[in-house]
Every structure is written in C-alpha cells, then in structure tokens.
Amino acid sequence: MGAHTARQLLALCDLAGLGAAESAAYARAVNAALGPVSERPLNLPPVLPSFLSDDHTPVEFSLSFSPGRAPTLRVLFEPASGFGTPADSSLLAQRALHRLAGHWGISTEQLDAVSDLFLPDEPQGAFSLWIALELLPGSAPRMKAYLNPAANGAQHAERTVRAALRRLGHHHAEADLPEGDQLLFLALDLGDWPEPRLKIYTTHHGLTPTGARALGRMPGGPTPDELESFLRTAAGVAPRDNPRLALRPVQTCHGYTDTTGTARAFTMYVPVRDYARHDGEVLDRAVLLLDRHGIDPAALRDALGALTPRPLEDGVGLISYLALAHQDGRSPRVTAYLSSEAYRVRPPNIR
Ligand code: TRP
C-alpha cells in the first residue's frame, strides 16, 4: 500500500512544483508514519475500515487552488492505521506525530495541551488521530492534527470540544459553538503557520441549497449567494430545484485564529461523490467552480491523471469533496480532495 500511495504522492509533488529530493523525503516520512500497514499487500483487505476514505485507504490528497498561484498540495493520513488495538494504534500514532514534528522542528504544544481529552487510554469512535501535511516547495511542511470529538463516546462529543476550547483559551468560541448536527473533527494547525487555526467541523444532514445560504459565520466570509451557488454547482442541482441533500452530509469548518470567538476562516465541503454519476461529471463541475474563481483547471486534470489511469467515467469518488475556503484577508480557495483508490474504485452511481 505504501508503494501505491508514495507513487501518487511523488507524482502530485511534481505537479505542485516540489523538488525530487524533498518529495522523496515526504513519501518516506508518510510511509514511516503509516507504520506496518504501508507494507501490507493490496490484495489483502484493508486491515481496518478506516474512516479516512471510502475504500479505507488511510491516505487522501488534496489540492487547494487560488487565483494566479500554483496549487498547494496536502496529504492527510492515519498514522499507525489499524495497528493492534485502538489503544495501541492511538499511542503509536501520537509517537509518529511527535517524530514527524521533531524532524521538522514543529511545536506540538497546542496538541499536547488537549491530548488527554482526545487521546484517552481507551479511545472510542471512528478514528483517533489524523495528520495532514501541507507540502510547500523549498520549505518545511505545515502540519495539522485532526482529533475526534467522539473519542470519549459520541454522547460526550460536545463536552469534549468545549473542554478543549476552554483549555486553549477559546472561551468565546465555546460560548457560541458553530451550528451543525454533529461535531466531526477538531483540528489544530501546528508549527509555523502565519496564523495557526483551531478548527471545528460540523455536519449538516439534509441541507438544501437555499439552506446553505445561512451556513457561514465568518465576517467577510462567503456571501449567501456564493454558498448557494457553490453548493448548486458542486452537487449538480438545477437552478429551480431545492432538494435536501440526503446522502452524505455537507460539512462546514469554522477556524479561529484568536480568542475573540469570531471565526476568521470558513470552509464548506460538498461530498460530490454522492451527488454525481461519475468522476467525469465531478471534474466538469470542478472546472466550472475553478473558472468562476479565475483559476486554471489544468493542474486538477493533470492530478487526476497522475493518480490513476482509469477513465473518469468508470468510477466515482476520485474527487471525494469539493470545498470553498475563505480565510481573512485572502482570496477564496477552491479545494479538491483526491482519493488514492488503493483498494477499490466505487462504481458509477446509477440514477
Ligand atoms: N472520509 C471522511 C468523510 O468523507 C473524512 C474525510 C476525509 C473528510 N477527508 C475529508 C471530511 C475532507 C471532510 C473533508 O467524511
């Protein structure tokens, strides 16, 4: 599995303008953090039904596009995926994170402050710790840690998130949690970010395009029109229709960079794979969205070709999410989440 995902990572690094040596170092670092699963033959079933991707590959890529710049490549992975008991893999995952952080001189202070809340001795829920690296040409990567609010049981998710917010000094955000029907992740930017964010992800089951208008709570963030039109295009909803999106839910993320309780970043994630017939259709929608933001779609086409030789019409889910991301003072970004499909290609949806 590690060979498969490393080959994809190297190809994407090349597209994102990284040098051969740094790309190879990232591929090695990710495989080392994945642990034994990286050696596992792909003809054996996944060792764990990882929640990270639909086919349970513990790696997912994303390309974040903004106008006039090369896209930024990120890789999300589940360290120590499926190793031993959940307690074993959680412990190993924490070690892997600290090893990577140490290697690049990234401070884990924020994470360490809340580790006991999210990484208990007997972790529950669909995952325990994910790591994302933002891979920038010629400089150290930026790291993000994803934590599971349901680590102490789904019924305690809100309490766990609230405790973490208080601990990290975000009392205002705690008093005014973003809306949604499920708290899915709490993520922390670690290390040398211009403005490290604490991010809270929530789901919106059964959202309608007009319902999306009210999602963002970020001053200067996306307008109601932008949210509705992004969702319509991404999910393929005709102008007059207003259906509930009843399959996988739209998600949003509010990011806090200071302790005022005001979100400085906001992202809406549309799980396009449930709302399209095949990846050809998803790519067409992505191209429309990129176009609308003045972004050249060539790199996205190339990226899909670099991930797999299969025709886009033969499956759905190579692009798992399309997201619209706003952050204070920057131009909006469109992000495509890209699946490895190491284990399985989801057949096209028949409607
Ligand atoms: N696979 C999970 C999901 O689809 C988690 C996940 C992976 C995710 N990448 C994501 C969620 C990107 C939102 C955005 O929900």
mmCIF file of C-alpha atoms and ligand atoms in Angstrom:
data_model
loop_
_atom_site.group_PDB
_atom_site.id
_atom_site.type_symbol
_atom_site.label_atom_id
_atom_site.label_comp_id
_atom_site.label_asym_id
_atom_site.label_seq_id
_atom_site.Cartn_x
_atom_site.Cartn_y
_atom_site.Cartn_z
ATOM 1 C CA MET A 1 0.000 0.000 0.000
ATOM 2 C CA GLY A 2 2.807 2.375 0.853
ATOM 3 C CA ALA A 3 4.310 1.925 -2.595
ATOM 4 C CA HIS A 4 0.976 2.798 -4.199
ATOM 5 C CA THR A 5 0.378 5.947 -2.169
ATOM 6 C CA ALA A 6 4.036 7.009 -2.408
ATOM 7 C CA ARG A 7 3.926 6.820 -6.199
ATOM 8 C CA GLN A 8 0.834 9.022 -6.192
ATOM 9 C CA LEU A 9 2.379 11.448 -3.731
ATOM 10 C CA LEU A 10 5.546 11.787 -5.837
ATOM 11 C CA ALA A 11 3.514 12.492 -8.970
ATOM 12 C CA LEU A 12 1.426 15.117 -7.201
ATOM 13 C CA CYS A 13 4.526 16.708 -5.629
ATOM 14 C CA ASP A 14 5.961 17.043 -9.104
ATOM 15 C CA LEU A 15 2.798 18.844 -10.267
ATOM 16 C CA ALA A 16 2.888 21.112 -7.234
ATOM 17 C CA GLY A 17 6.436 22.193 -8.000
ATOM 18 C CA LEU A 18 8.304 20.310 -5.269
ATOM 19 C CA GLY A 19 11.811 19.065 -5.939
ATOM 20 C CA ALA A 20 12.658 15.374 -6.292
ATOM 21 C CA ALA A 21 14.615 15.148 -3.048
ATOM 22 C CA GLU A 22 12.039 16.833 -0.836
ATOM 23 C CA SER A 23 9.243 14.830 -2.477
ATOM 24 C CA ALA A 24 11.056 11.568 -1.796
ATOM 25 C CA ALA A 25 11.608 12.617 1.805
ATOM 26 C CA TYR A 26 7.871 13.277 2.224
ATOM 27 C CA ALA A 27 6.951 9.940 0.696
ATOM 28 C CA ARG A 28 9.302 8.190 3.120
ATOM 29 C CA ALA A 29 8.046 10.196 6.092
ATOM 30 C CA VAL A 30 4.399 9.399 5.351
ATOM 31 C CA ASN A 31 5.119 5.693 4.938
ATOM 32 C CA ALA A 32 7.093 5.614 8.165
ATOM 33 C CA ALA A 33 4.194 7.278 9.986
ATOM 34 C CA LEU A 34 1.662 4.888 8.433
ATOM 35 C CA GLY A 35 3.626 2.057 10.011
ATOM 36 C CA PRO A 36 3.107 -1.647 9.235
ATOM 37 C CA VAL A 37 0.060 -1.000 7.043
ATOM 38 C CA SER A 38 2.342 0.546 4.440
ATOM 39 C CA GLU A 39 3.918 -2.895 3.872
ATOM 40 C CA ARG A 40 0.577 -4.630 3.558
ATOM 41 C CA PRO A 41 -0.141 -6.184 0.166
ATOM 42 C CA LEU A 42 -3.025 -4.549 -1.633
ATOM 43 C CA ASN A 43 -4.595 -7.890 -2.459
ATOM 44 C CA LEU A 44 -5.395 -8.333 1.225
ATOM 45 C CA PRO A 45 -8.426 -6.448 2.522
ATOM 46 C CA PRO A 46 -7.806 -3.227 4.471
ATOM 47 C CA VAL A 47 -6.628 -4.070 7.978
ATOM 48 C CA LEU A 48 -9.112 -1.556 9.386
ATOM 49 C CA PRO A 49 -12.210 0.001 7.805
ATOM 50 C CA SER A 50 -10.529 3.401 8.052
ATOM 51 C CA PHE A 51 -12.982 6.294 8.092
ATOM 52 C CA LEU A 52 -10.420 8.434 6.309
ATOM 53 C CA SER A 53 -11.544 7.416 2.820
ATOM 54 C CA ASP A 54 -14.398 5.487 1.249
ATOM 55 C CA ASP A 55 -12.282 2.490 0.237
ATOM 56 C CA HIS A 56 -10.391 2.635 3.566
ATOM 57 C CA THR A 57 -7.046 3.704 2.161
ATOM 58 C CA PRO A 58 -5.531 5.581 5.132
ATOM 59 C CA VAL A 59 -4.251 8.365 2.843
ATOM 60 C CA GLU A 60 -6.041 11.181 0.998
ATOM 61 C CA PHE A 61 -4.600 14.030 -1.034
ATOM 62 C CA SER A 62 -5.934 17.490 -1.651
ATOM 63 C CA LEU A 63 -5.083 20.357 -3.935
ATOM 64 C CA SER A 64 -6.017 23.829 -2.842
ATOM 65 C CA PHE A 65 -6.356 26.365 -5.630
ATOM 66 C CA SER A 66 -6.291 30.132 -5.523
ATOM 67 C CA PRO A 67 -6.119 32.514 -8.463
ATOM 68 C CA GLY A 68 -2.755 33.151 -10.057
ATOM 69 C CA ARG A 69 -0.756 30.684 -7.964
ATOM 70 C CA ALA A 70 0.352 27.088 -8.183
ATOM 71 C CA PRO A 71 -1.992 24.852 -6.195
ATOM 72 C CA THR A 72 -0.939 23.769 -2.713
ATOM 73 C CA LEU A 73 -0.650 20.048 -2.149
ATOM 74 C CA ARG A 74 -1.711 18.477 1.105
ATOM 75 C CA VAL A 75 -1.676 14.893 2.250
ATOM 76 C CA LEU A 76 -3.909 13.565 5.011
ATOM 77 C CA PHE A 77 -3.115 10.222 6.610
ATOM 78 C CA GLU A 78 -3.930 7.980 9.509
ATOM 79 C CA PRO A 79 -0.671 7.122 11.280
ATOM 80 C CA ALA A 80 -0.389 3.556 12.593
ATOM 81 C CA SER A 81 -3.666 2.749 10.863
ATOM 82 C CA GLY A 82 -5.140 -0.483 12.195
ATOM 83 C CA PHE A 83 -2.084 -1.437 14.212
ATOM 84 C CA GLY A 84 -3.047 -3.613 17.204
ATOM 85 C CA THR A 85 -5.930 -2.477 19.399
ATOM 86 C CA PRO A 86 -7.361 1.052 19.054
ATOM 87 C CA ALA A 87 -5.336 1.910 22.155
ATOM 88 C CA ASP A 88 -2.134 0.582 20.555
ATOM 89 C CA SER A 89 -2.620 2.433 17.303
ATOM 90 C CA SER A 90 -3.561 5.643 19.079
ATOM 91 C CA LEU A 91 -0.354 5.502 21.096
ATOM 92 C CA LEU A 92 1.720 4.692 18.049
ATOM 93 C CA ALA A 93 0.002 7.471 16.104
ATOM 94 C CA GLN A 94 0.938 10.001 18.773
ATOM 95 C CA ARG A 95 4.528 8.835 18.644
ATOM 96 C CA ALA A 96 4.525 9.105 14.864
ATOM 97 C CA LEU A 97 3.211 12.662 15.063
ATOM 98 C CA HIS A 98 5.838 13.669 17.579
ATOM 99 C CA ARG A 99 8.561 12.073 15.489
ATOM 100 C CA LEU A 100 7.490 13.971 12.375
ATOM 101 C CA ALA A 101 7.078 17.202 14.294
ATOM 102 C CA GLY A 102 10.510 16.790 15.865
ATOM 103 C CA HIS A 103 12.048 16.134 12.485
ATOM 104 C CA TRP A 104 10.767 19.431 11.078
ATOM 105 C CA GLY A 105 11.023 21.445 14.286
ATOM 106 C CA ILE A 106 7.244 21.812 14.560
ATOM 107 C CA SER A 107 5.889 22.650 18.000
ATOM 108 C CA THR A 108 3.175 20.305 19.303
ATOM 109 C CA GLU A 109 2.346 22.482 22.298
ATOM 110 C CA GLN A 110 -1.296 23.107 21.319
ATOM 111 C CA LEU A 111 -1.904 19.425 20.746
ATOM 112 C CA ASP A 112 -0.152 18.346 23.917
ATOM 113 C CA ALA A 113 -2.411 20.698 25.888
ATOM 114 C CA VAL A 114 -5.517 18.710 24.880
ATOM 115 C CA SER A 115 -4.101 15.226 24.237
ATOM 116 C CA ASP A 116 -5.665 13.716 27.327
ATOM 117 C CA LEU A 117 -9.130 14.876 26.185
ATOM 118 C CA PHE A 118 -8.973 13.367 22.704
ATOM 119 C CA LEU A 119 -6.482 10.567 23.079
ATOM 120 C CA PRO A 120 -7.680 8.687 26.158
ATOM 121 C CA ASP A 121 -6.298 5.280 27.092
ATOM 122 C CA GLU A 122 -9.303 3.553 25.545
ATOM 123 C CA PRO A 123 -10.235 5.702 22.555
ATOM 124 C CA GLN A 124 -13.690 5.279 21.010
ATOM 125 C CA GLY A 125 -15.103 6.358 17.671
ATOM 126 C CA ALA A 126 -14.161 6.098 14.029
ATOM 127 C CA PHE A 127 -10.572 7.316 14.362
ATOM 128 C CA SER A 128 -8.206 8.666 16.906
ATOM 129 C CA LEU A 129 -5.609 10.890 15.253
ATOM 130 C CA TRP A 130 -5.039 12.011 11.689
ATOM 131 C CA ILE A 131 -2.196 14.125 10.414
ATOM 132 C CA ALA A 132 -2.196 16.429 7.419
ATOM 133 C CA LEU A 133 0.907 17.964 5.902
ATOM 134 C CA GLU A 134 0.824 20.956 3.640
ATOM 135 C CA LEU A 135 3.770 20.475 1.314
ATOM 136 C CA LEU A 136 5.332 23.713 0.183
ATOM 137 C CA PRO A 137 8.183 23.773 -2.328
ATOM 138 C CA GLY A 138 11.506 24.510 -0.696
ATOM 139 C CA SER A 139 10.367 24.891 2.898
ATOM 140 C CA ALA A 140 9.362 22.847 5.912
ATOM 141 C CA PRO A 141 5.842 21.428 5.734
ATOM 142 C CA ARG A 142 2.998 22.746 7.815
ATOM 143 C CA MET A 143 1.238 20.233 9.991
ATOM 144 C CA LYS A 144 -2.358 19.826 11.071
ATOM 145 C CA ALA A 145 -3.642 17.362 13.651
ATOM 146 C CA TYR A 146 -7.230 16.090 13.426
ATOM 147 C CA LEU A 147 -8.819 14.922 16.638
ATOM 148 C CA ASN A 148 -12.042 13.020 17.262
ATOM 149 C CA PRO A 149 -14.656 14.752 19.435
ATOM 150 C CA ALA A 150 -16.245 11.312 19.930
ATOM 151 C CA ALA A 151 -13.066 9.857 21.450
ATOM 152 C CA ASN A 152 -14.861 9.515 24.814
ATOM 153 C CA GLY A 153 -18.128 8.418 23.224
ATOM 154 C CA ALA A 154 -20.301 10.272 20.724
ATOM 155 C CA GLN A 155 -22.637 11.365 23.507
ATOM 156 C CA HIS A 156 -19.759 13.343 25.053
ATOM 157 C CA ALA A 157 -18.518 14.985 21.851
ATOM 158 C CA GLU A 158 -19.776 18.445 22.687
ATOM 159 C CA ARG A 159 -18.431 18.290 26.209
ATOM 160 C CA THR A 160 -15.039 17.181 24.925
ATOM 161 C CA VAL A 161 -14.852 20.013 22.391
ATOM 162 C CA ARG A 162 -15.956 22.558 24.977
ATOM 163 C CA ALA A 163 -13.301 21.393 27.413
ATOM 164 C CA ALA A 164 -10.629 21.710 24.710
ATOM 165 C CA LEU A 165 -11.760 25.219 23.756
ATOM 166 C CA ARG A 166 -11.574 26.373 27.355
ATOM 167 C CA ARG A 167 -8.168 24.828 27.765
ATOM 168 C CA LEU A 168 -6.825 26.580 24.696
ATOM 169 C CA GLY A 169 -8.245 29.937 25.780
ATOM 170 C CA HIS A 170 -11.139 29.981 23.281
ATOM 171 C CA HIS A 171 -13.834 30.835 25.821
ATOM 172 C CA HIS A 172 -15.815 32.957 23.378
ATOM 173 C CA ALA A 173 -15.921 30.247 20.744
ATOM 174 C CA GLU A 174 -17.045 27.848 23.452
ATOM 175 C CA ALA A 175 -19.970 30.103 24.300
ATOM 176 C CA ASP A 176 -21.002 30.248 20.652
ATOM 177 C CA LEU A 177 -20.232 26.890 19.026
ATOM 178 C CA PRO A 178 -20.787 26.692 15.259
ATOM 179 C CA GLU A 179 -24.118 25.160 14.290
ATOM 180 C CA GLY A 180 -24.490 21.692 12.867
ATOM 181 C CA ASP A 181 -25.889 18.311 13.761
ATOM 182 C CA GLN A 182 -22.664 16.513 14.591
ATOM 183 C CA LEU A 183 -19.226 17.616 15.734
ATOM 184 C CA LEU A 184 -16.934 15.672 13.456
ATOM 185 C CA PHE A 185 -13.386 16.923 13.970
ATOM 186 C CA LEU A 186 -11.381 19.374 15.963
ATOM 187 C CA ALA A 187 -8.233 20.299 14.093
ATOM 188 C CA LEU A 188 -5.164 22.207 15.190
ATOM 189 C CA ASP A 189 -2.585 23.896 12.996
ATOM 190 C CA LEU A 190 0.789 23.013 14.452
ATOM 191 C CA GLY A 191 4.043 24.867 13.974
ATOM 192 C CA ASP A 192 4.986 27.728 11.771
ATOM 193 C CA TRP A 193 1.692 28.975 10.304
ATOM 194 C CA PRO A 194 1.269 32.723 9.773
ATOM 195 C CA GLU A 195 -1.965 32.402 11.753
ATOM 196 C CA PRO A 196 -2.460 28.968 13.292
ATOM 197 C CA ARG A 197 -6.125 27.995 13.396
ATOM 198 C CA LEU A 198 -8.208 25.909 15.694
ATOM 199 C CA LYS A 199 -10.907 24.424 13.502
ATOM 200 C CA ILE A 200 -14.270 22.915 14.343
ATOM 201 C CA TYR A 201 -16.017 20.715 11.773
ATOM 202 C CA THR A 202 -19.737 20.073 11.816
ATOM 203 C CA THR A 203 -22.137 18.169 9.554
ATOM 204 C CA HIS A 204 -25.388 19.428 8.010
ATOM 205 C CA HIS A 205 -27.581 16.441 7.208
ATOM 206 C CA GLY A 206 -30.357 17.062 4.697
ATOM 207 C CA LEU A 207 -29.131 20.562 3.803
ATOM 208 C CA THR A 208 -30.851 22.316 0.868
ATOM 209 C CA PRO A 209 -29.091 24.762 -1.483
ATOM 210 C CA THR A 210 -31.072 27.661 -0.021
ATOM 211 C CA GLY A 211 -30.305 26.351 3.477
ATOM 212 C CA ALA A 212 -26.594 26.724 2.669
ATOM 213 C CA ARG A 213 -27.085 30.496 2.499
ATOM 214 C CA ALA A 214 -27.083 30.720 6.281
ATOM 215 C CA LEU A 215 -24.088 28.492 6.978
ATOM 216 C CA GLY A 216 -21.132 30.807 7.342
ATOM 217 C CA ARG A 217 -20.492 32.776 10.476
ATOM 218 C CA MET A 218 -17.324 34.451 9.386
ATOM 219 C CA PRO A 219 -17.230 38.238 8.965
ATOM 220 C CA GLY A 220 -16.039 38.941 5.427
ATOM 221 C CA GLY A 221 -16.624 35.288 4.567
ATOM 222 C CA PRO A 222 -18.629 33.877 1.688
ATOM 223 C CA THR A 223 -21.904 35.615 0.893
ATOM 224 C CA PRO A 224 -25.181 33.652 0.982
ATOM 225 C CA ASP A 225 -25.236 33.769 -2.839
ATOM 226 C CA GLU A 226 -21.721 32.357 -3.072
ATOM 227 C CA LEU A 227 -22.545 29.497 -0.723
ATOM 228 C CA GLU A 228 -25.741 28.590 -2.514
ATOM 229 C CA SER A 229 -24.214 28.755 -5.954
ATOM 230 C CA PHE A 230 -21.127 26.762 -4.957
ATOM 231 C CA LEU A 231 -23.340 24.054 -3.493
ATOM 232 C CA ARG A 232 -25.642 24.002 -6.530
ATOM 233 C CA THR A 233 -22.766 23.619 -8.930
ATOM 234 C CA ALA A 234 -20.834 21.099 -6.847
ATOM 235 C CA ALA A 235 -23.879 18.926 -6.144
ATOM 236 C CA GLY A 236 -25.369 19.380 -9.617
ATOM 237 C CA VAL A 237 -28.658 20.933 -8.513
ATOM 238 C CA ALA A 238 -30.670 22.798 -11.163
ATOM 239 C CA PRO A 239 -31.489 26.485 -10.517
ATOM 240 C CA ARG A 240 -35.167 25.948 -9.660
ATOM 241 C CA ASP A 241 -34.743 22.831 -7.534
ATOM 242 C CA ASN A 242 -34.095 22.885 -3.825
ATOM 243 C CA PRO A 243 -33.707 19.256 -2.765
ATOM 244 C CA ARG A 244 -32.462 18.049 0.588
ATOM 245 C CA LEU A 245 -29.033 16.525 0.144
ATOM 246 C CA ALA A 246 -29.968 13.286 1.846
ATOM 247 C CA LEU A 247 -26.850 11.204 1.195
ATOM 248 C CA ARG A 248 -23.505 12.137 2.760
ATOM 249 C CA PRO A 249 -23.883 15.481 4.518
ATOM 250 C CA VAL A 250 -22.305 18.778 3.589
ATOM 251 C CA GLN A 251 -19.761 19.787 6.219
ATOM 252 C CA THR A 252 -18.525 23.137 7.353
ATOM 253 C CA CYS A 253 -15.488 24.177 9.291
ATOM 254 C CA HIS A 254 -15.054 27.341 11.319
ATOM 255 C CA GLY A 255 -11.485 28.358 12.060
ATOM 256 C CA TYR A 256 -10.375 30.557 14.944
ATOM 257 C CA THR A 257 -7.038 32.341 14.898
ATOM 258 C CA ASP A 258 -7.546 34.448 18.000
ATOM 259 C CA THR A 259 -9.581 34.101 21.164
ATOM 260 C CA THR A 260 -12.289 36.635 20.312
ATOM 261 C CA GLY A 261 -14.704 33.864 19.345
ATOM 262 C CA THR A 262 -15.043 35.329 15.844
ATOM 263 C CA ALA A 263 -14.340 32.850 13.064
ATOM 264 C CA ARG A 264 -11.522 34.028 10.780
ATOM 265 C CA ALA A 265 -11.778 31.106 8.418
ATOM 266 C CA PHE A 266 -14.708 29.220 6.999
ATOM 267 C CA THR A 267 -14.923 26.262 4.639
ATOM 268 C CA MET A 268 -17.875 24.418 3.141
ATOM 269 C CA TYR A 269 -17.197 20.837 1.981
ATOM 270 C CA VAL A 270 -19.511 19.208 -0.544
ATOM 271 C CA PRO A 271 -19.279 15.375 -0.745
ATOM 272 C CA VAL A 272 -19.581 15.423 -4.528
ATOM 273 C CA ARG A 273 -19.151 11.687 -4.934
ATOM 274 C CA ASP A 274 -22.644 11.021 -3.610
ATOM 275 C CA TYR A 275 -24.260 13.577 -5.908
ATOM 276 C CA ALA A 276 -22.795 12.736 -9.306
ATOM 277 C CA ARG A 277 -22.866 9.776 -11.654
ATOM 278 C CA HIS A 278 -19.146 9.529 -12.248
ATOM 279 C CA ASP A 279 -15.895 11.424 -11.877
ATOM 280 C CA GLY A 280 -16.146 12.895 -15.368
ATOM 281 C CA GLU A 281 -19.212 14.750 -14.190
ATOM 282 C CA VAL A 282 -17.470 15.783 -10.967
ATOM 283 C CA LEU A 283 -14.492 17.123 -12.902
ATOM 284 C CA ASP A 284 -16.808 19.178 -15.141
ATOM 285 C CA ARG A 285 -18.340 20.752 -12.044
ATOM 286 C CA ALA A 286 -14.923 21.380 -10.513
ATOM 287 C CA VAL A 287 -13.813 23.105 -13.713
ATOM 288 C CA LEU A 288 -16.879 25.377 -13.581
ATOM 289 C CA LEU A 289 -16.116 26.301 -9.982
ATOM 290 C CA LEU A 290 -12.429 26.909 -10.647
ATOM 291 C CA ASP A 291 -13.332 29.000 -13.672
ATOM 292 C CA ARG A 292 -15.709 31.097 -11.645
ATOM 293 C CA HIS A 293 -12.830 31.887 -9.280
ATOM 294 C CA GLY A 294 -10.421 32.696 -12.089
ATOM 295 C CA ILE A 295 -8.374 29.531 -11.573
ATOM 296 C CA ASP A 296 -6.797 27.467 -14.358
ATOM 297 C CA PRO A 297 -8.137 23.895 -14.091
ATOM 298 C CA ALA A 298 -5.195 22.275 -15.919
ATOM 299 C CA ALA A 299 -3.461 21.198 -12.704
ATOM 300 C CA LEU A 300 -6.565 19.384 -11.468
ATOM 301 C CA ARG A 301 -6.886 17.413 -14.706
ATOM 302 C CA ASP A 302 -3.209 16.529 -14.507
ATOM 303 C CA ALA A 303 -3.567 15.479 -10.890
ATOM 304 C CA LEU A 304 -6.373 13.050 -11.671
ATOM 305 C CA GLY A 305 -4.279 11.576 -14.459
ATOM 306 C CA ALA A 306 -1.349 11.247 -12.090
ATOM 307 C CA LEU A 307 -3.440 9.349 -9.536
ATOM 308 C CA THR A 308 -4.921 6.750 -11.840
ATOM 309 C CA PRO A 309 -5.027 5.756 -15.498
ATOM 310 C CA ARG A 310 -8.685 4.713 -15.275
ATOM 311 C CA PRO A 311 -11.260 6.604 -17.356
ATOM 312 C CA LEU A 312 -13.104 9.101 -15.152
ATOM 313 C CA GLU A 313 -16.467 7.730 -16.313
ATOM 314 C CA ASP A 314 -15.625 4.304 -14.856
ATOM 315 C CA GLY A 315 -15.986 5.300 -11.236
ATOM 316 C CA VAL A 316 -16.987 7.959 -8.762
ATOM 317 C CA GLY A 317 -15.086 9.217 -5.736
ATOM 318 C CA LEU A 318 -11.675 10.025 -7.174
ATOM 319 C CA ILE A 319 -12.667 13.536 -6.103
ATOM 320 C CA SER A 320 -14.336 12.995 -2.746
ATOM 321 C CA TYR A 321 -15.111 16.584 -1.759
ATOM 322 C CA LEU A 322 -15.084 19.979 -3.409
ATOM 323 C CA ALA A 323 -14.678 22.761 -0.905
ATOM 324 C CA LEU A 324 -14.907 26.533 -0.826
ATOM 325 C CA ALA A 325 -12.489 28.017 1.687
ATOM 326 C CA HIS A 326 -12.323 31.568 2.949
ATOM 327 C CA GLN A 327 -9.709 32.996 5.250
ATOM 328 C CA ASP A 328 -9.431 36.552 6.494
ATOM 329 C CA GLY A 329 -7.783 38.856 4.014
ATOM 330 C CA ARG A 330 -7.062 36.235 1.327
ATOM 331 C CA SER A 331 -8.788 35.372 -1.893
ATOM 332 C CA PRO A 332 -11.156 32.405 -1.613
ATOM 333 C CA ARG A 333 -9.744 28.995 -2.399
ATOM 334 C CA VAL A 334 -11.327 26.024 -4.097
ATOM 335 C CA THR A 335 -10.059 22.705 -2.819
ATOM 336 C CA ALA A 336 -10.415 19.272 -4.367
ATOM 337 C CA TYR A 337 -9.955 16.215 -2.116
ATOM 338 C CA LEU A 338 -8.440 13.359 -4.079
ATOM 339 C CA SER A 339 -8.737 9.677 -3.264
ATOM 340 C CA SER A 340 -5.973 7.150 -3.576
ATOM 341 C CA GLU A 341 -8.343 4.285 -4.505
ATOM 342 C CA ALA A 342 -5.646 1.862 -3.382
ATOM 343 C CA TYR A 343 -8.246 -0.765 -2.514
ATOM 344 C CA ARG A 344 -11.281 -0.088 -4.598
ATOM 345 C CA VAL A 345 -12.909 2.100 -7.224
ATOM 346 C CA ARG A 346 -16.502 2.933 -6.421
ATOM 347 C CA PRO A 347 -18.657 2.069 -9.433
ATOM 348 C CA PRO A 348 -20.544 4.922 -11.090
ATOM 349 C CA ASN A 349 -23.840 5.884 -9.441
ATOM 350 C CA ILE A 350 -26.896 4.898 -11.415
ATOM 351 C CA ARG A 351 -29.817 7.260 -11.304
HETATM 352 N N1 TRP B 1 -13.791 10.156 4.827
HETATM 353 C C1 TRP B 1 -14.430 11.005 5.782
HETATM 354 C C2 TRP B 1 -15.616 11.701 5.131
HETATM 355 O O1 TRP B 1 -15.810 11.579 3.970
HETATM 356 C C3 TRP B 1 -13.491 12.033 6.407
HETATM 357 C C4 TRP B 1 -12.849 12.983 5.459
HETATM 358 C C5 TRP B 1 -11.725 12.732 4.738
HETATM 359 C C6 TRP B 1 -13.244 14.314 5.156
HETATM 360 N N2 TRP B 1 -11.392 13.836 4.009
HETATM 361 C C7 TRP B 1 -12.303 14.814 4.232
HETATM 362 C C8 TRP B 1 -14.284 15.134 5.558
HETATM 363 C C9 TRP B 1 -12.402 16.095 3.690
HETATM 364 C C10 TRP B 1 -14.388 16.415 5.024
HETATM 365 C C11 TRP B 1 -13.459 16.889 4.098
HETATM 366 O O2 TRP B 1 -16.397 12.357 5.790
#
